[in-house]
mmCIF file of C-alpha atoms in Angstrom:
data_model
loop_
_atom_site.group_PDB
_atom_site.id
_atom_site.type_symbol
_atom_site.label_atom_id
_atom_site.label_comp_id
_atom_site.label_asym_id
_atom_site.label_seq_id
_atom_site.Cartn_x
_atom_site.Cartn_y
_atom_site.Cartn_z
ATOM 1 C CA MET M 1 -23.504 -10.880 -3.221
ATOM 2 C CA ASP M 2 -23.489 -14.179 -5.108
ATOM 3 C CA ALA M 3 -20.518 -15.831 -3.360
ATOM 4 C CA GLU M 4 -20.199 -18.768 -5.740
ATOM 5 C CA ARG M 5 -20.265 -16.605 -8.861
ATOM 6 C CA THR M 6 -17.825 -14.166 -7.247
ATOM 7 C CA ALA M 7 -15.355 -16.939 -6.325
ATOM 8 C CA GLU M 8 -15.522 -18.310 -9.883
ATOM 9 C CA ALA M 9 -14.952 -14.823 -11.364
ATOM 10 C CA ILE M 10 -11.922 -14.238 -9.128
ATOM 11 C CA GLN M 11 -10.414 -17.574 -10.138
ATOM 12 C CA ARG M 12 -11.059 -16.983 -13.824
ATOM 13 C CA TYR M 13 -10.234 -13.288 -14.204
ATOM 14 C CA VAL M 14 -8.120 -12.113 -11.259
ATOM 15 C CA LEU M 15 -5.825 -15.018 -10.360
ATOM 16 C CA ASP M 16 -2.869 -15.986 -12.472
ATOM 17 C CA PRO M 17 -3.774 -19.273 -14.245
ATOM 18 C CA THR M 18 -0.882 -21.022 -12.484
ATOM 19 C CA GLN M 19 -2.080 -20.073 -8.981
ATOM 20 C CA ILE M 20 -3.553 -22.885 -6.913
ATOM 21 C CA VAL M 21 -6.437 -22.026 -4.595
ATOM 22 C CA GLU M 22 -5.882 -23.712 -1.239
ATOM 23 C CA ASN M 23 -9.000 -22.480 0.582
ATOM 24 C CA VAL M 24 -12.197 -20.581 -0.155
ATOM 25 C CA TRP M 25 -14.307 -18.972 2.563
ATOM 26 C CA ALA M 26 -17.648 -17.539 1.512
ATOM 27 C CA SER M 27 -20.499 -15.747 3.190
ATOM 28 C CA PRO M 28 -23.348 -13.640 1.787
ATOM 29 C CA GLU M 29 -21.193 -10.514 2.277
ATOM 30 C CA SER M 30 -17.654 -11.628 1.406
ATOM 31 C CA VAL M 31 -15.463 -14.173 -0.302
ATOM 32 C CA VAL M 32 -11.852 -14.951 0.592
ATOM 33 C CA LEU M 33 -9.563 -17.072 -1.557
ATOM 34 C CA ASP M 34 -6.217 -18.239 -0.241
ATOM 35 C CA THR M 35 -3.318 -19.189 -2.509
ATOM 36 C CA PRO M 36 0.233 -20.077 -1.426
ATOM 37 C CA THR M 37 1.361 -16.479 -1.978
ATOM 38 C CA THR M 38 -1.695 -14.209 -1.872
ATOM 39 C CA MET M 39 -5.038 -13.745 -0.093
ATOM 40 C CA TYR M 40 -7.902 -12.362 -2.186
ATOM 41 C CA TRP M 41 -10.573 -10.519 -0.185
ATOM 42 C CA ALA M 42 -13.807 -9.754 -2.066
ATOM 43 C CA ASP M 43 -16.570 -7.520 -0.718
ATOM 44 C CA PRO M 44 -19.511 -5.692 -2.290
ATOM 45 C CA ALA M 45 -18.307 -2.377 -3.694
ATOM 46 C CA ASP M 46 -20.216 0.801 -2.944
ATOM 47 C CA TRP M 47 -19.610 2.124 -6.455
ATOM 48 C CA GLY M 48 -22.422 3.962 -8.215
ATOM 49 C CA VAL M 49 -22.483 1.294 -10.925
ATOM 50 C CA ALA M 50 -23.834 -1.153 -8.312
ATOM 51 C CA GLY M 51 -27.179 0.658 -8.555
ATOM 52 C CA GLU M 52 -27.530 0.250 -12.320
ATOM 53 C CA GLY M 53 -30.415 -2.003 -13.348
ATOM 54 C CA TRP M 54 -28.268 -4.394 -15.393
ATOM 55 C CA VAL M 55 -25.765 -5.080 -12.554
ATOM 56 C CA ALA M 56 -26.359 -7.923 -10.084
ATOM 57 C CA ASP M 57 -23.169 -7.334 -8.054
ATOM 58 C CA ALA M 58 -20.261 -4.907 -8.006
ATOM 59 C CA VAL M 59 -17.290 -6.442 -6.207
ATOM 60 C CA ARG M 60 -14.016 -4.961 -4.956
ATOM 61 C CA VAL M 61 -11.270 -7.598 -4.720
ATOM 62 C CA VAL M 62 -8.102 -6.796 -2.786
ATOM 63 C CA ALA M 63 -5.138 -9.051 -3.466
ATOM 64 C CA ALA M 64 -3.051 -8.962 -0.284
ATOM 65 C CA ARG M 65 0.548 -10.070 -0.535
ATOM 66 C CA GLN M 66 2.290 -8.253 2.287
ATOM 67 C CA PRO M 67 3.313 -5.452 1.936
ATOM 68 C CA ILE M 68 1.593 -5.090 -1.446
ATOM 69 C CA PHE M 69 -2.161 -4.618 -1.893
ATOM 70 C CA VAL M 70 -3.687 -4.531 -5.376
ATOM 71 C CA THR M 71 -7.322 -3.664 -6.062
ATOM 72 C CA HIS M 72 -9.432 -5.406 -8.717
ATOM 73 C CA GLY M 73 -12.995 -4.617 -9.741
ATOM 74 C CA LEU M 74 -15.577 -7.100 -10.929
ATOM 75 C CA LEU M 75 -19.063 -6.452 -12.226
ATOM 76 C CA LEU M 76 -21.426 -9.402 -12.264
ATOM 77 C CA PRO M 77 -24.210 -8.444 -14.673
ATOM 78 C CA LEU M 78 -27.683 -9.920 -14.400
ATOM 79 C CA GLN M 79 -27.019 -11.627 -17.718
ATOM 80 C CA GLY M 80 -23.726 -12.550 -19.300
ATOM 81 C CA ALA M 81 -20.160 -13.080 -18.192
ATOM 82 C CA PRO M 82 -18.511 -11.154 -15.343
ATOM 83 C CA LEU M 83 -16.551 -8.040 -16.273
ATOM 84 C CA HIS M 84 -12.982 -7.651 -14.945
ATOM 85 C CA LEU M 85 -12.734 -3.866 -14.806
ATOM 86 C CA ASN M 86 -8.928 -3.823 -14.574
ATOM 87 C CA ARG M 87 -8.712 -4.746 -18.225
ATOM 88 C CA PRO M 88 -8.568 -1.581 -20.394
ATOM 89 C CA GLU M 89 -10.600 -3.185 -23.198
ATOM 90 C CA VAL M 90 -13.380 -3.997 -20.705
ATOM 91 C CA MET M 91 -13.402 -0.397 -19.427
ATOM 92 C CA ALA M 92 -13.462 0.867 -23.019
ATOM 93 C CA ALA M 93 -16.501 -1.310 -23.772
ATOM 94 C CA LEU M 94 -18.142 -0.148 -20.552
ATOM 95 C CA GLY M 95 -17.501 3.443 -21.648
ATOM 96 C CA ARG M 96 -19.822 2.910 -24.602
ATOM 97 C CA ARG M 97 -22.658 2.474 -22.085
ATOM 98 C CA VAL M 98 -22.094 5.910 -20.513
ATOM 99 C CA GLY M 99 -25.194 8.033 -20.844
ATOM 100 C CA VAL M 100 -27.286 5.027 -21.884
ATOM 101 C CA GLU M 101 -26.992 2.331 -19.187
ATOM 102 C CA LEU M 102 -24.300 3.908 -17.044
ATOM 103 C CA SER M 103 -24.028 7.236 -15.305
ATOM 104 C CA PRO M 104 -20.939 9.296 -16.237
ATOM 105 C CA LEU M 105 -20.263 9.793 -12.515
ATOM 106 C CA ALA M 106 -20.346 6.011 -11.898
ATOM 107 C CA TYR M 107 -17.879 5.498 -14.746
ATOM 108 C CA ALA M 108 -15.560 8.211 -13.434
ATOM 109 C CA GLU M 109 -15.694 6.604 -10.004
ATOM 110 C CA LEU M 110 -14.427 3.302 -11.435
ATOM 111 C CA PHE M 111 -11.541 5.116 -13.108
ATOM 112 C CA GLY M 112 -10.711 6.917 -9.873
ATOM 113 C CA GLU M 113 -10.205 3.682 -8.004
ATOM 114 C CA LEU M 114 -9.104 1.159 -10.592
ATOM 115 C CA TYR M 115 -6.964 3.303 -12.889
ATOM 116 C CA SER M 116 -4.889 5.128 -10.291
ATOM 117 C CA ALA M 117 -1.921 2.884 -11.168
ATOM 118 C CA TRP M 118 1.405 4.409 -12.088
ATOM 119 C CA ARG M 119 1.437 2.449 -15.377
ATOM 120 C CA ILE M 120 -1.436 1.486 -17.620
ATOM 121 C CA ASP M 121 0.301 -0.400 -20.379
ATOM 122 C CA GLY M 122 -0.432 -4.071 -19.841
ATOM 123 C CA PRO M 123 -3.421 -6.310 -20.282
ATOM 124 C CA VAL M 124 -4.360 -5.817 -16.596
ATOM 125 C CA VAL M 125 -4.048 -2.577 -14.625
ATOM 126 C CA ARG M 126 -2.877 -3.102 -11.041
ATOM 127 C CA PRO M 127 -3.606 -0.112 -8.793
ATOM 128 C CA PHE M 128 -1.757 -0.341 -5.487
ATOM 129 C CA ALA M 129 -3.372 0.506 -2.151
ATOM 130 C CA ALA M 130 -1.719 1.317 1.166
ATOM 131 C CA SER M 131 -3.570 -1.446 2.993
ATOM 132 C CA GLN M 132 -6.401 -3.889 2.574
ATOM 133 C CA THR M 133 -8.992 -1.353 3.727
ATOM 134 C CA VAL M 134 -7.610 1.777 2.002
ATOM 135 C CA ARG M 135 -8.798 2.319 -1.549
ATOM 136 C CA ALA M 136 -6.283 2.686 -4.349
ATOM 137 C CA GLY M 137 -8.050 5.913 -5.383
ATOM 138 C CA TRP M 138 -11.514 7.374 -5.303
ATOM 139 C CA LEU M 139 -13.780 10.038 -6.696
ATOM 140 C CA VAL M 140 -14.772 12.738 -4.229
ATOM 141 C CA ARG M 141 -18.554 13.075 -4.652
ATOM 142 C CA GLU M 142 -19.436 15.815 -2.138
ATOM 143 C CA ALA M 143 -17.970 19.299 -1.889
ATOM 144 C CA ASP M 144 -17.639 19.012 1.902
ATOM 145 C CA HIS M 145 -15.910 15.597 1.820
ATOM 146 C CA PHE M 146 -12.614 16.809 3.252
ATOM 147 C CA ALA M 147 -14.353 18.848 5.941
ATOM 148 C CA ARG M 148 -15.949 15.602 7.154
ATOM 149 C CA VAL M 149 -12.814 13.451 7.049
ATOM 150 C CA MET M 150 -10.167 15.939 8.168
ATOM 151 C CA VAL M 151 -10.089 18.332 11.070
ATOM 152 C CA VAL M 152 -8.557 21.551 9.870
ATOM 153 C CA PRO M 153 -7.653 24.093 12.553
ATOM 154 C CA ASP M 154 -9.096 27.572 12.267
ATOM 155 C CA ALA M 155 -6.588 29.921 10.734
ATOM 156 C CA PRO M 156 -6.502 33.701 10.833
ATOM 157 C CA PRO M 157 -7.617 35.435 7.648
ATOM 158 C CA VAL M 158 -4.811 35.925 5.164
ATOM 159 C CA ALA M 159 -4.409 39.092 3.128
ATOM 160 C CA PRO M 160 -3.641 38.817 -0.583
ATOM 161 C CA PRO M 161 0.107 38.492 -1.081
ATOM 162 C CA ALA M 162 2.279 41.468 -1.883
ATOM 163 C CA PHE M 163 5.693 41.173 -3.453
ATOM 164 C CA GLU M 164 8.690 43.335 -4.191
ATOM 165 C CA GLN M 165 8.918 44.656 -7.708
ATOM 166 C CA GLY M 166 12.231 46.065 -8.971
ATOM 167 C CA GLY M 167 13.492 49.103 -7.071
ATOM 168 C CA GLY M 168 12.012 48.079 -3.720
ATOM 169 C CA ARG M 169 8.394 48.918 -4.640
ATOM 170 C CA ARG M 170 5.728 46.689 -3.089
ATOM 171 C CA VAL M 171 2.917 45.622 -5.381
ATOM 172 C CA ASP M 172 -0.456 44.342 -4.192
ATOM 173 C CA PHE M 173 -1.244 41.015 -5.878
ATOM 174 C CA ASP M 174 -4.881 41.903 -6.652
ATOM 175 C CA LEU M 175 -3.829 45.155 -8.320
ATOM 176 C CA PHE M 176 -1.124 43.340 -10.232
ATOM 177 C CA LEU M 177 -3.669 40.814 -11.574
ATOM 178 C CA ALA M 178 -6.104 43.598 -12.444
ATOM 179 C CA GLN M 179 -3.392 45.195 -14.596
ATOM 180 C CA LEU M 180 -2.623 41.913 -16.373
ATOM 181 C CA LEU M 181 -6.157 40.732 -17.038
ATOM 182 C CA PRO M 182 -8.500 42.684 -19.304
ATOM 183 C CA ALA M 183 -11.721 43.808 -17.690
#
């Protein structure tokens, strides 16, 4: 990750123009900016777009102002200005690359994380996260994802539901559906 370019992009696109940066800590794998009210933690993002040939760095920036955490996305292309993905017009322009320079799945993944906000009506979308390390949202890529991240106890097999139908008659759900749906 280009720490200098990332720090400049955060200051230009993510911070409010009136915010004063008090400290910057940079390493090859992260950048942290400290302002009087908020810490900005930037790390390489594992988004699919990071693997596209025109992208130098994909960066997840978490603005931490206890107890509020807001996620920002930056793409640093090989050529040209950084892209602040929380701006709807930037995402719209990026959408024109889908199928040409950008995989549809990579684009959907960006929406999953950066557009999970309760309101998308301003110049910058601010998706909230539960903590600095928890994503605001994400795209589940594998069918067995939840089996890997959650332990679900074995449950006994469950029969299709039956319900009472006028006059105390019990109706099997499968039979009921078979009567409603044409063959």
